[in-house]
Coordinates of C-alpha atoms in Angstrom, one line a residue:
Chain A
M1 CA 0.1 -0.1 -0.1
I2 CA 1.5 2.7 -1.3
E3 CA 1.2 6.0 0.9
P4 CA 1.3 9.6 -0.8
S5 CA 3.7 11.5 0.2
T6 CA 2.4 15.3 0.8
H7 CA 5.5 17.0 1.9
L8 CA 6.7 17.2 -1.4
R9 CA 3.2 19.1 -2.7
D10 CA 4.9 22.6 -4.1
K11 CA 8.7 22.6 -1.9
Y12 CA 10.0 21.9 -5.3
A13 CA 10.4 23.6 -8.4
L14 CA 11.2 24.3 -11.9
V15 CA 12.9 27.4 -12.8
G16 CA 14.6 26.7 -16.5
A17 CA 14.5 25.2 -19.6
G18 CA 15.4 24.4 -22.5
H19 CA 16.1 22.6 -25.9
S20 CA 18.7 23.2 -28.4
R21 CA 18.4 23.3 -31.5
L22 CA 14.9 20.2 -34.0
G23 CA 15.7 17.8 -36.3
K24 CA 19.1 17.6 -39.0
V25 CA 21.3 18.2 -36.7
P26 CA 24.5 16.8 -38.7
G27 CA 27.7 17.6 -37.2
V28 CA 26.7 17.7 -33.0
S29 CA 27.0 14.5 -30.6
A30 CA 23.5 13.9 -28.6
Q31 CA 26.1 14.8 -26.3
G32 CA 26.7 18.7 -27.6
L33 CA 23.7 18.8 -28.0
L34 CA 22.6 18.0 -24.8
E35 CA 25.0 20.5 -23.3
E36 CA 23.2 23.1 -25.7
A37 CA 19.7 22.1 -24.4
M38 CA 21.2 22.7 -20.8
H39 CA 22.8 26.0 -21.6
N40 CA 19.6 26.6 -22.6
A41 CA 17.6 26.1 -19.4
L42 CA 19.9 27.7 -16.8
D43 CA 20.1 31.0 -19.4
D44 CA 16.2 31.0 -19.3
A45 CA 16.7 30.1 -15.1
G46 CA 19.2 32.5 -14.8
L47 CA 22.2 30.6 -13.8
T48 CA 25.7 28.6 -14.7
T49 CA 27.6 25.2 -14.5
Q50 CA 28.5 26.7 -11.0
D51 CA 24.9 26.9 -9.0
V52 CA 25.1 23.3 -9.9
D53 CA 25.4 20.0 -7.6
G54 CA 23.6 17.6 -9.3
L55 CA 22.6 15.8 -12.6
I56 CA 20.6 13.5 -13.9
C57 CA 20.7 12.8 -17.4
R58 CA 20.3 10.7 -20.4
G59 CA 22.1 10.2 -24.0
P60 CA 22.6 7.1 -25.8
D61 CA 22.3 4.0 -24.0
E62 CA 25.3 2.2 -25.4
I63 CA 27.6 5.1 -23.6
Y64 CA 28.6 3.7 -20.8
T65 CA 27.7 6.7 -17.7
F66 CA 26.7 9.1 -19.3
H67 CA 26.0 11.1 -17.3
Q68 CA 30.1 11.7 -16.0
V69 CA 30.4 12.1 -20.1
M70 CA 28.6 14.8 -19.7
G71 CA 29.7 15.7 -16.0
E72 CA 33.1 16.4 -17.1
R73 CA 32.5 18.1 -20.4
L74 CA 30.4 20.3 -18.3
G75 CA 32.9 20.8 -15.9
I76 CA 30.1 19.6 -12.8
D77 CA 31.4 18.4 -10.0
A78 CA 27.9 16.7 -9.4
S79 CA 27.0 16.0 -5.1
F80 CA 24.5 13.6 -6.5
S81 CA 24.6 12.5 -10.8
T82 CA 23.1 9.4 -11.9
T83 CA 22.0 7.8 -15.7
L84 CA 18.3 6.7 -15.9
T85 CA 17.2 3.3 -17.3
N86 CA 13.8 3.7 -18.0
G87 CA 14.0 4.6 -21.6
G88 CA 11.0 7.0 -22.2
A89 CA 9.5 7.1 -18.4
S90 CA 13.0 8.4 -18.4
Q91 CA 13.4 12.1 -18.1
V92 CA 9.6 13.0 -16.5
M93 CA 11.6 10.7 -13.4
G94 CA 15.1 12.7 -13.6
V95 CA 11.9 15.9 -12.5
A96 CA 10.9 13.1 -9.5
L97 CA 14.0 11.7 -8.7
A98 CA 15.5 15.7 -8.7
A99 CA 13.2 16.6 -6.5
M100 CA 13.4 13.6 -3.6
A101 CA 17.6 14.0 -4.0
I102 CA 17.2 18.2 -3.4
D103 CA 14.4 16.2 -0.2
A104 CA 17.1 14.2 1.2
G105 CA 20.2 16.7 1.4
M106 CA 22.5 15.6 -1.8
A107 CA 21.8 18.5 -4.1
S108 CA 21.0 22.1 -4.2
C109 CA 20.5 22.6 -7.6
V110 CA 19.7 19.8 -10.2
L111 CA 19.8 19.9 -14.1
V112 CA 17.6 17.2 -16.3
G113 CA 18.3 15.9 -19.9
Y114 CA 18.0 14.2 -22.1
G115 CA 19.8 14.2 -25.4
R116 CA 19.7 12.5 -28.6
D117 CA 21.3 12.3 -32.0
N118 CA 18.9 9.8 -34.2
W119 CA 18.8 10.9 -36.6
S120 CA 22.2 11.3 -37.4
R121 CA 22.2 7.7 -36.4
V122 CA 19.9 6.3 -38.9
H123 CA 21.0 7.9 -41.4
A124 CA 24.3 7.5 -40.4
N125 CA 24.3 4.3 -43.0
K126 CA 21.8 2.1 -44.8
E127 CA 21.9 -0.3 -41.6
N128 CA 20.5 1.6 -39.4
H129 CA 18.6 3.2 -41.4
M130 CA 16.4 -0.4 -42.9
R131 CA 16.2 -0.9 -39.1
G132 CA 15.4 2.7 -38.1
S133 CA 17.5 2.3 -35.1
G134 CA 20.4 4.3 -34.3
R135 CA 20.6 1.5 -31.2
P136 CA 23.2 -0.6 -32.2
Q137 CA 22.0 -3.7 -32.6
Q138 CA 23.1 -5.3 -29.3
M139 CA 20.9 -4.1 -26.4
Y140 CA 18.0 -5.1 -28.5
G141 CA 16.8 -9.3 -27.4
M142 CA 18.7 -11.5 -29.5
E143 CA 15.5 -14.5 -29.1
F144 CA 12.2 -14.1 -29.4
G145 CA 11.9 -11.6 -31.4
P146 CA 14.2 -11.1 -34.2
E147 CA 13.6 -14.8 -35.6
F148 CA 10.0 -14.0 -35.9
G149 CA 11.1 -10.3 -38.2
Y150 CA 9.7 -8.5 -34.7
Y151 CA 11.3 -5.0 -34.7
G152 CA 10.6 -2.3 -33.1
A153 CA 8.8 -0.2 -30.5
I154 CA 6.5 0.2 -33.6
A155 CA 5.3 -3.2 -33.3
A156 CA 5.3 -3.4 -29.7
H157 CA 2.7 -1.0 -28.6
G158 CA 0.8 -1.5 -32.6
F159 CA -0.3 -5.2 -30.2
G160 CA -1.4 -2.4 -27.9
A161 CA -3.0 -0.7 -30.0
Q162 CA -4.5 -3.3 -32.1
R163 CA -5.8 -4.6 -28.9
H164 CA -7.8 -2.0 -27.9
M165 CA -9.3 -1.5 -31.5
H166 CA -10.3 -5.0 -30.9
D167 CA -11.5 -5.1 -27.0
Y168 CA -13.7 -1.2 -27.5
G169 CA -14.1 -0.4 -31.4
T170 CA -10.7 2.1 -31.8
T171 CA -11.0 3.4 -35.3
R172 CA -7.1 4.4 -37.1
E173 CA -9.5 7.4 -37.3
Q174 CA -9.7 8.6 -33.5
F175 CA -5.8 7.5 -33.5
G176 CA -5.8 10.0 -36.8
A177 CA -7.0 12.5 -35.2
I178 CA -4.5 13.1 -32.4
S179 CA -2.1 12.9 -35.1
V180 CA -3.7 16.1 -37.1
A181 CA -4.1 18.0 -32.8
F182 CA -0.9 17.8 -32.5
R183 CA 0.1 19.0 -36.2
N184 CA -1.8 21.7 -35.4
H185 CA -0.4 22.4 -32.3
A186 CA 3.0 22.2 -34.2
L187 CA 2.4 25.3 -36.3
N188 CA 2.3 27.0 -33.9
N189 CA 6.2 26.1 -32.8
P190 CA 8.4 27.7 -34.6
D191 CA 10.6 25.4 -33.7
A192 CA 8.9 22.3 -33.8
V193 CA 10.1 20.0 -37.2
M194 CA 7.2 19.6 -39.6
K195 CA 5.5 23.4 -41.0
K196 CA 3.0 21.4 -43.2
P197 CA -0.7 21.1 -42.1
L198 CA -2.1 17.9 -42.1
T199 CA -5.3 16.5 -43.3
M200 CA -7.4 13.2 -42.4
E201 CA -7.5 12.8 -45.7
D202 CA -3.2 12.9 -45.6
Y203 CA -3.3 11.0 -42.3
L204 CA -5.5 7.9 -44.2
A205 CA -3.1 8.2 -47.4
G206 CA -0.5 7.4 -45.6
R207 CA 1.5 4.7 -46.4
M208 CA 1.4 1.6 -43.9
I209 CA 4.7 1.0 -41.7
V210 CA 3.3 -2.3 -38.7
E211 CA -0.3 -2.2 -39.0
P212 CA -2.3 -0.6 -37.6
F213 CA 0.4 2.1 -37.5
G214 CA 0.7 4.5 -40.7
L215 CA 3.8 6.9 -40.9
F216 CA 1.8 10.0 -39.1
D217 CA 0.6 6.8 -36.5
C218 CA 5.2 7.4 -36.1
S219 CA 6.9 9.2 -34.4
L220 CA 9.8 11.4 -35.6
Q221 CA 13.2 10.4 -35.5
T222 CA 15.4 14.2 -34.4
D223 CA 18.9 15.2 -33.6
A224 CA 18.2 17.2 -31.0
A225 CA 18.0 17.6 -27.0
G226 CA 16.0 19.6 -23.5
A227 CA 16.7 20.3 -19.9
V228 CA 15.5 21.9 -17.5
V229 CA 16.2 22.9 -13.7
V230 CA 15.2 21.9 -10.5
T231 CA 14.9 23.5 -7.0
S232 CA 14.2 24.5 -3.9
T233 CA 10.6 26.8 -4.5
E234 CA 12.4 29.2 -2.0
R235 CA 15.4 29.5 -3.7
A236 CA 13.3 30.0 -6.8
K237 CA 12.1 33.2 -5.9
D238 CA 15.7 35.2 -6.0
L239 CA 15.6 33.8 -9.7
R240 CA 14.9 34.9 -13.6
Q241 CA 11.4 33.0 -14.5
K242 CA 8.3 32.4 -12.7
P243 CA 9.1 29.8 -10.2
V244 CA 7.0 26.3 -11.5
L245 CA 5.5 24.8 -9.0
I246 CA 5.6 20.4 -8.1
K247 CA 2.6 19.3 -7.4
G248 CA 4.0 15.7 -7.7
F249 CA 4.8 13.1 -9.4
G250 CA 4.9 9.2 -9.2
T251 CA 5.9 6.0 -11.5
G252 CA 3.6 3.5 -12.5
N253 CA 5.7 0.5 -13.9
N254 CA 4.1 -3.2 -15.8
T255 CA 7.2 -4.7 -16.2
S256 CA 5.5 -8.4 -15.0
G257 CA 6.0 -7.6 -19.1
W258 CA 3.9 -5.9 -22.1
F259 CA 2.2 -8.8 -23.4
N260 CA 0.6 -10.0 -20.1
Y261 CA -2.4 -9.4 -18.6
N262 CA -4.1 -6.5 -20.5
N263 CA -0.8 -4.8 -19.4
M264 CA -1.4 -3.1 -23.2
T265 CA -5.1 -1.9 -23.0
H266 CA -4.3 -0.8 -18.9
T267 CA -0.5 1.3 -19.0
G268 CA 1.9 2.1 -15.5
A269 CA -0.4 5.5 -16.6
I270 CA -2.3 4.4 -14.0
Q271 CA -0.7 3.2 -11.3
S272 CA 2.2 5.9 -12.3
G273 CA -1.2 8.8 -12.4
K274 CA -2.7 7.7 -9.0
T275 CA 0.3 8.3 -7.4
A276 CA 1.0 11.9 -8.7
Y277 CA -2.7 12.9 -8.0
A278 CA -2.7 11.8 -4.2
M279 CA 0.7 13.7 -4.0
A280 CA -0.6 16.4 -5.5
G281 CA -3.9 15.6 -4.0
L282 CA -5.8 16.8 -7.1
G283 CA -7.7 14.6 -10.0
P284 CA -8.0 14.9 -13.7
E285 CA -10.8 17.5 -13.1
D286 CA -8.2 19.2 -12.6
I287 CA -5.6 19.8 -14.9
D288 CA -5.8 22.4 -17.4
Y289 CA -3.2 20.8 -19.4
A290 CA -1.2 17.9 -20.8
Q291 CA 1.9 16.8 -22.2
I292 CA 1.4 12.7 -22.9
Y293 CA 4.1 10.8 -24.6
D294 CA 3.5 10.2 -28.1
C295 CA 6.3 7.7 -29.5
F296 CA 2.9 5.8 -31.4
T297 CA -0.2 8.0 -31.7
Y298 CA -2.0 4.6 -29.3
M299 CA -0.2 5.9 -26.4
V300 CA -1.6 9.0 -26.2
L301 CA -4.9 7.8 -26.7
V302 CA -4.6 4.8 -23.5
Q303 CA -2.5 7.5 -21.6
L304 CA -5.1 10.0 -21.6
E305 CA -8.3 6.6 -20.6
D306 CA -5.8 6.0 -17.7
Y307 CA -4.9 9.3 -16.6
G308 CA -8.7 10.0 -15.6
F309 CA -9.9 11.9 -18.4
C310 CA -11.9 10.4 -20.0
Q311 CA -13.4 6.1 -19.3
K312 CA -12.2 3.2 -20.1
G313 CA -12.0 2.4 -23.8
E314 CA -13.4 5.8 -24.5
G315 CA -10.1 7.5 -25.1
G316 CA -11.0 7.1 -29.1
E317 CA -14.1 9.1 -29.1
F318 CA -12.5 11.6 -26.7
V319 CA -9.3 12.4 -29.4
A320 CA -12.4 12.6 -32.5
S321 CA -14.5 15.0 -30.0
G322 CA -11.7 17.9 -30.6
A323 CA -10.0 17.5 -26.7
L324 CA -6.5 18.3 -28.4
A325 CA -7.7 21.2 -29.6
L326 CA -5.9 24.4 -27.5
D327 CA -9.5 25.1 -26.6
G328 CA -10.2 21.6 -26.4
A329 CA -11.9 19.8 -23.5
M330 CA -7.9 18.5 -22.6
P331 CA -5.4 20.3 -24.5
T332 CA -3.0 18.1 -25.3
N333 CA 1.2 18.2 -26.7
T334 CA 1.1 22.0 -27.4
S335 CA 3.8 21.7 -29.0
G336 CA 3.2 19.8 -31.6
G337 CA 4.3 16.6 -29.4
Q338 CA 7.8 13.8 -30.8
L339 CA 4.5 13.4 -34.0
S340 CA 5.4 17.1 -35.0
E341 CA 7.8 19.5 -33.7
A342 CA 10.5 16.8 -32.0
H343 CA 10.8 13.4 -30.4
V344 CA 13.3 13.7 -27.4
E345 CA 11.8 10.8 -25.4
G346 CA 10.2 12.8 -23.3
M347 CA 11.8 15.9 -22.4
L348 CA 10.6 18.1 -25.4
Q349 CA 7.3 17.9 -23.3
V350 CA 8.9 18.7 -20.1
V351 CA 10.2 22.1 -21.3
E352 CA 6.5 22.2 -23.0
G353 CA 5.2 21.5 -19.4
V354 CA 7.1 24.1 -18.7
R355 CA 6.9 26.8 -20.8
Q356 CA 2.9 26.6 -20.5
L357 CA 3.2 27.9 -16.9
Q358 CA 6.1 30.1 -17.7
G359 CA 3.0 32.9 -18.7
I360 CA 5.2 33.4 -21.7
Y361 CA 3.3 32.3 -25.1
G362 CA 1.0 34.0 -27.4
P363 CA -2.3 33.2 -27.2
E364 CA -1.9 31.0 -30.3
R365 CA 0.3 28.8 -27.8
Q366 CA -0.4 29.1 -24.6
V367 CA -3.7 27.1 -22.8
P368 CA -6.4 29.4 -21.6
N369 CA -5.9 30.2 -17.9
A370 CA -3.5 27.3 -17.9
E371 CA -2.8 26.8 -13.9
I372 CA -2.0 22.7 -13.5
G373 CA -0.6 20.6 -16.1
L374 CA 0.2 16.3 -16.6
V375 CA 3.2 15.7 -18.1
S376 CA 3.4 11.8 -18.8
G377 CA 6.5 10.1 -19.7
H378 CA 5.9 6.6 -20.9
G379 CA 8.4 3.9 -22.9
G380 CA 11.7 1.5 -21.4
N381 CA 10.5 -1.0 -22.3
T382 CA 7.1 -0.2 -23.4
V383 CA 6.0 -0.3 -19.8
C384 CA 7.5 2.4 -17.8
E385 CA 5.9 4.9 -16.6
S386 CA 5.8 8.2 -14.7
T387 CA 4.3 11.6 -14.1
L388 CA 4.4 14.7 -13.5
I389 CA 1.7 17.2 -12.1
L390 CA 3.0 21.0 -11.8
G391 CA 1.2 24.3 -10.8
A392 CA 1.9 28.5 -11.0
A393 CA 3.2 29.6 -8.4
Chain B
M1 CA 15.6 -26.0 -44.7
S2 CA 18.7 -24.4 -46.4
D3 CA 22.0 -23.1 -46.1
D4 CA 21.5 -19.8 -47.3
Y5 CA 18.9 -19.1 -44.4
A6 CA 19.0 -14.7 -44.2
K7 CA 16.9 -14.0 -41.3
A8 CA 18.3 -13.3 -38.1
I9 CA 18.6 -16.4 -36.0
P10 CA 18.3 -16.5 -32.3
I11 CA 20.4 -16.6 -29.6
P12 CA 19.7 -18.5 -26.9
G13 CA 20.4 -17.6 -23.4
P14 CA 21.4 -20.1 -20.4
E15 CA 17.5 -20.3 -18.8
S16 CA 15.4 -20.8 -22.7
V17 CA 18.0 -23.8 -24.4
P18 CA 14.7 -26.0 -22.9
F19 CA 12.8 -24.7 -25.6
W20 CA 15.5 -24.9 -28.8
E21 CA 16.5 -27.8 -27.7
G22 CA 12.1 -28.9 -27.5
A23 CA 11.1 -26.9 -30.8
K24 CA 14.4 -29.2 -32.4
N25 CA 12.2 -32.4 -31.4
H26 CA 9.2 -30.9 -32.3
K27 CA 8.0 -30.0 -28.8
L28 CA 6.8 -26.4 -27.7
M29 CA 8.3 -26.1 -24.3
I30 CA 7.2 -23.8 -21.4
Q31 CA 7.4 -23.7 -18.2
K32 CA 4.8 -24.4 -15.2
C33 CA 5.1 -25.0 -11.7
S34 CA 4.5 -27.7 -9.8
D35 CA 3.2 -26.3 -6.3
C36 CA 0.6 -23.5 -7.9
G37 CA -0.2 -25.3 -11.6
H38 CA 1.2 -21.7 -12.9
H39 CA 2.3 -21.7 -16.9
W40 CA 4.8 -18.9 -18.4
F41 CA 7.2 -17.8 -21.4
P42 CA 9.9 -16.0 -22.1
P43 CA 11.4 -19.3 -19.1
S44 CA 12.8 -17.7 -15.4
T45 CA 14.2 -19.4 -12.4
V46 CA 10.9 -18.5 -10.3
C47 CA 7.4 -19.1 -11.2
T48 CA 6.3 -15.7 -12.2
G49 CA 2.5 -17.0 -10.1
C50 CA 4.3 -17.5 -7.1
G51 CA 7.6 -17.0 -6.8
S52 CA 8.0 -20.9 -6.0
R53 CA 11.3 -22.2 -7.7
N54 CA 9.8 -25.9 -7.7
I55 CA 9.8 -25.9 -11.3
E56 CA 9.1 -27.4 -14.7
W57 CA 9.2 -28.0 -18.1
V58 CA 6.1 -29.1 -19.7
A59 CA 5.4 -29.9 -23.0
S60 CA 2.4 -26.9 -24.3
S61 CA -0.5 -28.9 -26.1
G62 CA -0.2 -26.0 -28.7
K63 CA -3.8 -24.6 -29.0
G64 CA -4.1 -21.8 -27.8
K65 CA -5.8 -17.6 -29.6
I66 CA -4.0 -14.9 -31.0
F67 CA -4.1 -12.5 -28.7
S68 CA -2.8 -9.6 -30.6
F69 CA -0.9 -9.2 -33.3
V70 CA 0.5 -6.6 -36.0
V71 CA 1.2 -7.2 -39.7
F72 CA 4.5 -6.1 -41.4
H73 CA 4.7 -3.2 -44.0
R74 CA 7.8 -2.2 -44.1
L75 CA 10.7 -4.3 -44.3
Y76 CA 13.7 -4.0 -41.2
H77 CA 15.7 -6.6 -41.7
K78 CA 16.7 -8.3 -45.1
G79 CA 16.2 -11.2 -44.9
W80 CA 12.2 -11.0 -44.7
D81 CA 12.4 -9.8 -48.5
G82 CA 9.4 -10.2 -50.1
E83 CA 7.5 -12.2 -47.4
I84 CA 6.0 -8.6 -46.7
P85 CA 4.0 -8.6 -45.2
Y86 CA 4.2 -11.2 -42.8
A87 CA 1.6 -11.2 -39.4
V88 CA 4.3 -11.1 -36.0
A89 CA 1.8 -12.1 -32.7
V90 CA 1.4 -12.5 -29.0
I91 CA 0.4 -16.4 -28.8
E92 CA -1.8 -17.5 -25.7
L93 CA -1.3 -21.3 -25.6
E94 CA -3.9 -22.4 -23.6
E95 CA -1.8 -23.3 -20.7
G96 CA -1.9 -19.7 -20.5
A97 CA 0.8 -18.9 -21.1
R98 CA 2.3 -15.8 -24.1
M99 CA 4.7 -15.8 -26.4
L100 CA 5.9 -14.2 -30.2
S101 CA 5.3 -16.0 -33.1
N102 CA 4.2 -15.9 -37.0
V103 CA 0.5 -16.5 -38.0
I104 CA 1.3 -18.7 -41.0
G105 CA -1.4 -20.2 -44.2
I106 CA -3.4 -17.6 -43.6
P107 CA -3.3 -14.1 -45.5
V108 CA -2.7 -11.0 -43.9
E109 CA -5.2 -9.7 -43.7
E110 CA -7.7 -12.5 -42.6
V111 CA -5.8 -12.3 -38.9
K112 CA -8.4 -11.2 -36.2
C113 CA -7.5 -11.0 -31.9
D114 CA -9.1 -13.7 -30.1
M115 CA -8.4 -15.8 -33.1
A116 CA -7.6 -19.7 -32.3
V117 CA -4.8 -21.4 -33.9
D118 CA -2.3 -24.8 -34.0
V119 CA 1.0 -24.8 -33.2
V120 CA 2.8 -25.9 -36.1
F121 CA 6.5 -27.0 -36.8
E122 CA 9.1 -25.4 -39.2
D123 CA 13.0 -26.1 -39.7
A124 CA 14.5 -23.3 -41.0
T125 CA 18.3 -25.0 -40.9
D126 CA 19.3 -27.7 -40.0
T127 CA 19.7 -26.6 -36.2
L128 CA 16.9 -24.4 -35.6
T129 CA 13.7 -25.1 -36.1
L130 CA 10.8 -22.0 -35.2
P131 CA 7.4 -22.4 -33.4
K132 CA 4.7 -20.7 -35.5
F133 CA 1.1 -20.6 -35.4
K134 CA -1.7 -21.4 -37.9
P135 CA -5.8 -21.1 -37.4
V136 CA -7.7 -24.4 -36.5

């Protein structure tokens, strides 16, 4: 039985957010991109690397002790420093871990970030391009997968989408509503990689990749990085930006396996959300906008259900109703998300979650009257989830 | 059987050897708990149902249903050139364990969740047999 840890509520804050150049950035490593994002986040906060004593970051997973590589490059001795390995759930979890580390007296100002040079890697050679991955083959399972022609996260998530369609009558057009909504957001984001409008006809005409997913169900391959700065709310008062309060966080991991039980259609977001809501003392009805991990369209739909923004099985109708638009029932992925802005495994969702509460956007991008936002991270071997609930100071 | 087999050859972990040896003999081996009767896959050294270490390998009936599936329309490995589209599925065996495989012997358009299937053994090379599944 998990007891909500309410003493952390509002005690720590995000005081700066930034990202690197997004898209095709040849000639820069994942480390270089992350430095760019971290410096931008520190500039946003009005801080320098000299103020940082905590480092939680992630880069290409085959680089051993990535945080040490970054510490050396940034010239930071960190009293608290680590690399996370929960895949796309790592980045939101990194913010939660930063708050925990500060609360435990192990650091006072923590840089959290993730950088990847995925576009460059995928386009570096024919083999990577065919596999659609910049990770070395050895990082994947060597049995119970490749021998059956099973490759890529797309197939794992596709199983979930297919089962959801079977159990609840969800349709490809409903997945398409997600792609279209996020593209519309991206058109108001000058930094977003995708600049062309996307219609439902375009979505349906997209070539099939791994059915039920077509081209526009898939997130982008990009070179990009994002970073945020976490410190105490007390210290935040003296800094450049209006602080964004960490009201609650949670994690939930269906580590019993994506194939087991009903984990494909009832994700770790159920537990993760429950824990985060309890810490924040809030519920889904209090959330003004969401930044949801969107590796594939289906993951948005199922997480919206699992966070309680609609009933289980009704995610399809919910997204097709226009709910994800800036003036919809739950404005979602307001920067364009990983489907249309850039894919940094959830780190840009954290950045956008912060910026919506910094009050820096014009009306074309600002969620009206936003006071509380939810940010989700999902990934690992499809089963890890982390959640952050942010509030205006 | 062929010497120019171009698909990925699995590299069994130490705990998986009985599965692959069984497949060579056209038996679908899964693990069973001698205490609680739970069946599971992929292999581990404790029961994933109750945590008991009192476990054994047993032959599955090979009967089950398609829990979910995807259809590959894009080539990710040269070994599948000419076989696109093909179906990859999570099969739920009647003993309860789920495993990844291919659905064969049916056009991909006809593959459905919950469809009843039965194991068939494909001798891929002299030393590798793959359990695949066909609609009943």
